[in-house]
Short mmCIF file of C-alpha atoms in Angstrom, two decimals:
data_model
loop_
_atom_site.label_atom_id
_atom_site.label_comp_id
_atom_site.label_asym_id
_atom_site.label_seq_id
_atom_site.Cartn_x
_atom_site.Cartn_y
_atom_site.Cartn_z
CA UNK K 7 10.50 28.50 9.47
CA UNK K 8 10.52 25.17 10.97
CA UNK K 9 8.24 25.77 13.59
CA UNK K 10 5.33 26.60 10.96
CA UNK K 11 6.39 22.78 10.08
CA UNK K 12 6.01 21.28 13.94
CA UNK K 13 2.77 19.77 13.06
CA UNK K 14 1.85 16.09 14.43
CA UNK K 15 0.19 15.78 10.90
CA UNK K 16 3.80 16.35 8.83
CA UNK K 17 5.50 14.69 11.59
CA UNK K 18 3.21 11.38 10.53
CA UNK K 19 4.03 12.19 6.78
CA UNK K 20 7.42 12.14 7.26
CA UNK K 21 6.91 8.73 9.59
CA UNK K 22 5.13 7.02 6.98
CA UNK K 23 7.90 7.82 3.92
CA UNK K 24 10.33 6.62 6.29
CA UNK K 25 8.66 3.42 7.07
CA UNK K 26 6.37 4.23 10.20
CA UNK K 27 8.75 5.75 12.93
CA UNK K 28 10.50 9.32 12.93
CA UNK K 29 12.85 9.97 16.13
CA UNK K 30 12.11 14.06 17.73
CA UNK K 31 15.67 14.65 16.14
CA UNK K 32 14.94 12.94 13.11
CA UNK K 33 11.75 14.92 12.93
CA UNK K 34 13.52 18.29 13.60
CA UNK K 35 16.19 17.41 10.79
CA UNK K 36 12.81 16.72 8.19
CA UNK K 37 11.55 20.32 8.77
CA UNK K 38 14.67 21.75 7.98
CA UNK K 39 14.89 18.89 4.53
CA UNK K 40 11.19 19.82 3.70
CA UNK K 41 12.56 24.47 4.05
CA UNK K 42 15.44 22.92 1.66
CA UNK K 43 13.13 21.70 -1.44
CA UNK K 44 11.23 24.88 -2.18
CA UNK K 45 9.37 27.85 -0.97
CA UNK K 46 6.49 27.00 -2.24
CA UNK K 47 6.32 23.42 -1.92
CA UNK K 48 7.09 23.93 1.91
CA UNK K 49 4.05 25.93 1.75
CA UNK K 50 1.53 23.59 0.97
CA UNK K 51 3.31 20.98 2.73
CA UNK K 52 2.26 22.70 6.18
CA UNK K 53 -0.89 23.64 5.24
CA UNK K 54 -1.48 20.15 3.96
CA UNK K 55 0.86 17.48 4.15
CA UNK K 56 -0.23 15.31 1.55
CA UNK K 57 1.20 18.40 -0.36
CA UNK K 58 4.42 16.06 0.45
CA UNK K 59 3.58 13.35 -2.30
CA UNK K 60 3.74 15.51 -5.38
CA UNK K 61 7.33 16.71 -4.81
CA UNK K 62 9.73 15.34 -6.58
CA UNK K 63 12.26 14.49 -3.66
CA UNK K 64 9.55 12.44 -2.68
CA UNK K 65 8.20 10.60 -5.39
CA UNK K 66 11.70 9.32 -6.81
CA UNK K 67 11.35 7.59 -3.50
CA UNK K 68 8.09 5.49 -4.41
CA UNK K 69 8.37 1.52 -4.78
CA UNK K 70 11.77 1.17 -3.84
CA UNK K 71 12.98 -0.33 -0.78
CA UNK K 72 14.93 2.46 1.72
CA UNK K 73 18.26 0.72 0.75
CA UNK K 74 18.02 1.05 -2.37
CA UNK K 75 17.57 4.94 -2.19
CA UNK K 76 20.96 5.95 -1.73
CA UNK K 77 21.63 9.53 -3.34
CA UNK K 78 18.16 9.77 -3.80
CA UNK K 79 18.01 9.44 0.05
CA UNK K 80 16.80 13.06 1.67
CA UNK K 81 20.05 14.34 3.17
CA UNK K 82 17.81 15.73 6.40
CA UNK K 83 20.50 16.21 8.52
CA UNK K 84 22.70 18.55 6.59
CA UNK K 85 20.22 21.65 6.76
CA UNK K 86 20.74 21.65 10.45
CA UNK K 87 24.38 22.31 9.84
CA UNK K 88 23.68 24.91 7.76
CA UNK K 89 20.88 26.36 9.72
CA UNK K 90 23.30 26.12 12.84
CA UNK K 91 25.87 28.12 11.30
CA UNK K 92 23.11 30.93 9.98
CA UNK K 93 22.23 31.47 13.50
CA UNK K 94 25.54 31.41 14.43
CA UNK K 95 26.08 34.35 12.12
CA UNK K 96 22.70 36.30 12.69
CA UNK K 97 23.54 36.40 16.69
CA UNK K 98 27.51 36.30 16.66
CA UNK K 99 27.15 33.38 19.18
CA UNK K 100 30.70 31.76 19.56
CA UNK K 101 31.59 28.75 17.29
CA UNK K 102 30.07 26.42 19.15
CA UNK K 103 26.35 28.28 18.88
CA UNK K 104 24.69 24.28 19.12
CA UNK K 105 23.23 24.58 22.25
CA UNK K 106 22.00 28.27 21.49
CA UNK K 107 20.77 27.20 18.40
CA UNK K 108 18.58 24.45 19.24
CA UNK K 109 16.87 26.09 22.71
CA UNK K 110 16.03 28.81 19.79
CA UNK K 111 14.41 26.39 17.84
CA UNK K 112 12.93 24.01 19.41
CA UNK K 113 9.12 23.81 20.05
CA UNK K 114 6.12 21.57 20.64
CA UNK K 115 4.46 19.91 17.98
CA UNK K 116 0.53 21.49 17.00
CA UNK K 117 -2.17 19.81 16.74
CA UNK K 118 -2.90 16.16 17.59
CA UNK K 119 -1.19 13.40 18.01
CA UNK K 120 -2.04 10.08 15.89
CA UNK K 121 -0.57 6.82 15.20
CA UNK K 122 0.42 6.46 11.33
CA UNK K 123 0.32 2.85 12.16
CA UNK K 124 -3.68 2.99 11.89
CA UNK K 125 -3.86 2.59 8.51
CA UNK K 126 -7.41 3.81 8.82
CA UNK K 127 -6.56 6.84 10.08
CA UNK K 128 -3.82 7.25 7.72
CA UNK K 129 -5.49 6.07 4.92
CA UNK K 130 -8.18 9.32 6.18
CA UNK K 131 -5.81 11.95 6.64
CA UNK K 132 -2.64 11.04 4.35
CA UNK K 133 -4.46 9.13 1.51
CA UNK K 134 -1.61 9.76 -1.13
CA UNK K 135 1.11 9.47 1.21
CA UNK K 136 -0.45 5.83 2.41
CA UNK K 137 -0.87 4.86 -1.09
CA UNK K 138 2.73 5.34 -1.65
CA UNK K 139 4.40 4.67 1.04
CA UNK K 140 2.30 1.39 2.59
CA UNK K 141 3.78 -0.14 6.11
CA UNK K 142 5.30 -3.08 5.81
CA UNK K 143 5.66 -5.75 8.87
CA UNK K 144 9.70 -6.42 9.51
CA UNK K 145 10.43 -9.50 8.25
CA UNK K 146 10.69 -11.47 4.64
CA UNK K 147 9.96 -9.27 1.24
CA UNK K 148 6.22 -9.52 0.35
CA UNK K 149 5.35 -9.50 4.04
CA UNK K 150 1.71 -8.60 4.85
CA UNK K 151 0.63 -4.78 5.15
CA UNK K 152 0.12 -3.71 8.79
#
């Protein structure tokens, strides 16, 4: 199911919750997160992810900073785990199915690539999500949108 989730356009959804920058790994462990909230809500999320900001795993995120989220926090990699050990099951790989496991799932992302960071751009294709979520520069609290 994840691979219906390899978009560029979720991967910059879940980059601009998380504060502008996703790692490949970290991106992989959000598609499995986003299968773990709901059928349905996974869903629209693909088709659209601006679908993203009326969840309610995301919007108990809104307005506070990332250290402040703590059990709130998505757990994104734990599904792998689980996922991991499905596979392991489905195939009767060994214990150690990792390897196995992630050549099965592992794909190129669809569609275009585009920098969150262009807050035109995002403002254009993840209005909600860039409402909610605004980029901050690093440094002192109150520091200038990028």
């Amino acid at each position: 199911m994840t691979r219906e989730a390899f978009t560029w356009d979720l991967w910059a959804a879940a980059e601009r919750i998380f504060g502008g920058w996703v790692s490949g790994d970290g991106f992989c462990c959000f598609g499995l997160w986003m299968v773990g909230i709901d059928r349905e809500a996974f869903a629209r999320a693909v088709i659209d992810p601006v679908a993203l900001a009326d969840t309610s795993e995301v919007q108990c995120l809104v307005g506070r900073p990332r250290e402040l989220w703590n059990d709130d926090w998505p757990e994104w990699e734990s599904p792998d785990y689980v996922a991991m050990e499905a596979y392991g099951l489905l195939t009767r790989a060994d214990d150690d199915c990792g390897d196995a496991f992630h050549e099965a799932v592992e794909a190129e992302p669809r569609g275009e690539q585009w920098d969150v960071r262009c807050e035109d751009e995002a403002m254009r294709k993840l209005p909600k999500l860039s409402a909610m979520f605004p980029l901050r520069a690093a440094g002192p609290v109150g520091a200038k949108v990028l």
